[in-house]
Amino acid sequence: MSASGSAASASGAAASGGTIAANARAELEELLARKTQIDKSLQLLEQQIYAFEGSYLEDTQLYGNIIRGWDGYLSNRATNANDRQKRRFKDTDRLFSLSSCTSPMAAIMAEQSTQEDDDRLAKRRPKN
């Protein structure tokens, strides 16, 4: 009886191990699907922030904003075509987009910074 009992016990343990592995696999797939959903949601949110931020910086460039200060607001002169052309802002003014390490804008700026650092190091190296 002990031989058949241990065989049944071994097959029960194998079946139990199989269900544990199947449960773990199902949970992993569920978590990966959730991560993908969260990543897509984050990407959409960062695109919205980028668009709103650009609109804000463009609309407030003449009079002042949270990035540049409010000096232009005090002068409050009439705008002309030249002023409208000055509405351009720098990508480095994008405080909110650049604050997220996962935003595309932050990745672009980091790449540019790395390239500039590499260029500076190349200039410092003595030529043989």
Tab-separated table of C-alpha atoms in Angstrom:
chain	number	residue	atom	x	y	z
A	1	MET	CA	0.000	0.000	0.000
A	2	SER	CA	2.856	2.345	0.681
A	3	ALA	CA	4.145	2.043	-2.909
A	4	SER	CA	0.768	2.882	-4.429
A	5	GLY	CA	0.191	5.585	-1.806
A	6	SER	CA	3.486	7.294	-2.595
A	7	ALA	CA	2.766	7.084	-6.345
A	8	ALA	CA	-0.615	8.737	-5.825
A	9	SER	CA	1.015	11.325	-3.603
A	10	ALA	CA	3.652	12.061	-6.260
A	11	SER	CA	1.050	12.425	-9.022
A	12	GLY	CA	-1.025	14.681	-6.745
A	13	ALA	CA	2.020	16.851	-6.058
A	14	ALA	CA	2.763	17.048	-9.783
A	15	ALA	CA	-0.819	18.065	-10.512
A	16	SER	CA	-0.679	20.608	-7.698
A	17	GLY	CA	2.606	21.981	-9.047
A	18	GLY	CA	1.064	22.181	-12.507
A	19	THR	CA	-1.877	24.219	-11.268
A	20	ILE	CA	0.430	26.510	-9.318
A	21	ALA	CA	2.513	27.089	-12.451
A	22	ALA	CA	-0.629	27.654	-14.530
A	23	ASN	CA	-1.968	30.106	-11.955
A	24	ALA	CA	1.352	31.945	-11.843
A	25	ARG	CA	1.475	32.089	-15.647
A	26	ALA	CA	-2.093	33.441	-15.818
A	27	GLU	CA	-1.320	36.038	-13.157
A	28	LEU	CA	1.845	37.079	-15.000
A	29	GLU	CA	-0.080	37.485	-18.267
A	30	GLU	CA	-2.708	39.560	-16.459
A	31	LEU	CA	-0.039	41.777	-14.892
A	32	LEU	CA	1.743	42.245	-18.225
A	33	ALA	CA	-1.546	43.227	-19.884
A	34	ARG	CA	-2.179	45.727	-17.082
A	35	LYS	CA	1.343	47.155	-17.462
A	36	THR	CA	0.786	47.587	-21.200
A	37	GLN	CA	-2.494	49.379	-20.488
A	38	ILE	CA	-0.814	51.675	-17.938
A	39	ASP	CA	2.066	52.416	-20.352
A	40	LYS	CA	-0.414	53.422	-23.074
A	41	SER	CA	-2.316	55.589	-20.604
A	42	LEU	CA	0.920	57.275	-19.484
A	43	GLN	CA	1.956	57.913	-23.075
A	44	LEU	CA	-1.420	59.507	-23.863
A	45	LEU	CA	-1.244	61.660	-20.733
A	46	GLU	CA	2.274	62.836	-21.604
A	47	GLN	CA	1.129	63.751	-25.129
A	48	GLN	CA	-1.714	65.796	-23.657
A	49	ILE	CA	0.643	67.557	-21.240
A	50	TYR	CA	3.017	68.326	-24.117
A	51	ALA	CA	0.193	69.817	-26.214
A	52	PHE	CA	-1.308	71.859	-23.359
A	53	GLU	CA	2.108	73.066	-22.295
A	54	GLY	CA	2.945	74.194	-25.830
A	55	SER	CA	-0.354	76.028	-26.085
A	56	TYR	CA	0.200	77.706	-22.716
A	57	LEU	CA	3.756	78.781	-23.516
A	58	GLU	CA	2.743	80.112	-26.916
A	59	ASP	CA	-0.278	82.020	-25.612
A	60	THR	CA	1.533	83.594	-22.665
A	61	GLN	CA	4.922	84.270	-24.244
A	62	LEU	CA	4.252	88.002	-24.785
A	63	TYR	CA	2.882	88.891	-21.363
A	64	GLY	CA	4.556	86.454	-19.046
A	65	ASN	CA	4.153	82.963	-17.723
A	66	ILE	CA	5.246	80.717	-14.914
A	67	ILE	CA	8.480	79.802	-16.725
A	68	ARG	CA	9.740	83.206	-17.902
A	69	GLY	CA	8.208	85.457	-15.280
A	70	TRP	CA	5.606	88.200	-15.496
A	71	ASP	CA	7.673	91.215	-16.607
A	72	GLY	CA	5.834	91.486	-19.929
A	73	TYR	CA	2.497	91.686	-18.161
A	74	LEU	CA	3.354	95.005	-16.543
A	75	SER	CA	4.237	96.707	-19.822
A	76	ASN	CA	0.968	95.453	-21.396
A	77	ARG	CA	1.482	97.143	-24.737
A	78	ALA	CA	-0.525	96.453	-27.872
A	79	THR	CA	0.609	93.448	-29.886
A	80	ASN	CA	1.610	93.646	-33.504
A	81	ALA	CA	2.751	91.178	-36.158
A	82	ASN	CA	6.339	91.287	-34.901
A	83	ASP	CA	5.235	90.309	-31.405
A	84	ARG	CA	3.280	87.384	-32.750
A	85	GLN	CA	6.403	86.107	-34.452
A	86	LYS	CA	8.245	86.367	-31.136
A	87	ARG	CA	5.815	83.869	-29.656
A	88	ARG	CA	8.289	81.111	-30.341
A	89	PHE	CA	9.593	79.454	-27.234
A	90	LYS	CA	12.477	77.101	-26.590
A	91	ASP	CA	12.022	73.408	-25.933
A	92	THR	CA	13.994	73.916	-22.734
A	93	ASP	CA	11.052	76.030	-21.490
A	94	ARG	CA	8.932	72.878	-21.365
A	95	LEU	CA	9.273	72.416	-17.621
A	96	PHE	CA	6.429	69.932	-17.255
A	97	SER	CA	7.260	67.756	-20.263
A	98	LEU	CA	10.889	67.589	-19.237
A	99	SER	CA	10.061	66.634	-15.651
A	100	SER	CA	8.919	63.154	-16.659
A	101	CYS	CA	11.734	60.715	-17.377
A	102	THR	CA	9.421	58.699	-19.641
A	103	SER	CA	8.245	61.552	-21.853
A	104	PRO	CA	9.471	61.627	-25.447
A	105	MET	CA	10.621	65.232	-24.978
A	106	ALA	CA	12.836	64.285	-22.033
A	107	ALA	CA	14.366	61.462	-24.063
A	108	ILE	CA	15.138	63.843	-26.945
A	109	MET	CA	16.702	66.414	-24.621
A	110	ALA	CA	18.747	63.721	-22.841
A	111	GLU	CA	20.023	62.464	-26.197
A	112	GLN	CA	21.008	66.000	-27.225
A	113	SER	CA	22.747	66.541	-23.904
A	114	THR	CA	24.666	63.280	-24.273
A	115	GLN	CA	25.709	64.237	-27.797
A	116	GLU	CA	26.885	67.661	-26.602
A	117	ASP	CA	28.871	66.023	-23.781
A	118	ASP	CA	30.478	63.623	-26.254
A	119	ASP	CA	31.388	66.531	-28.532
A	120	ARG	CA	32.971	68.462	-25.644
A	121	LEU	CA	34.994	65.429	-24.570
A	122	ALA	CA	36.181	64.875	-28.123
A	123	LYS	CA	37.437	68.474	-28.278
A	124	ARG	CA	39.352	68.092	-24.997
A	125	ARG	CA	41.202	64.938	-26.005
A	126	PRO	CA	44.720	65.611	-27.219
A	127	LYS	CA	45.284	64.755	-30.853
A	128	ASN	CA	48.253	62.495	-31.560
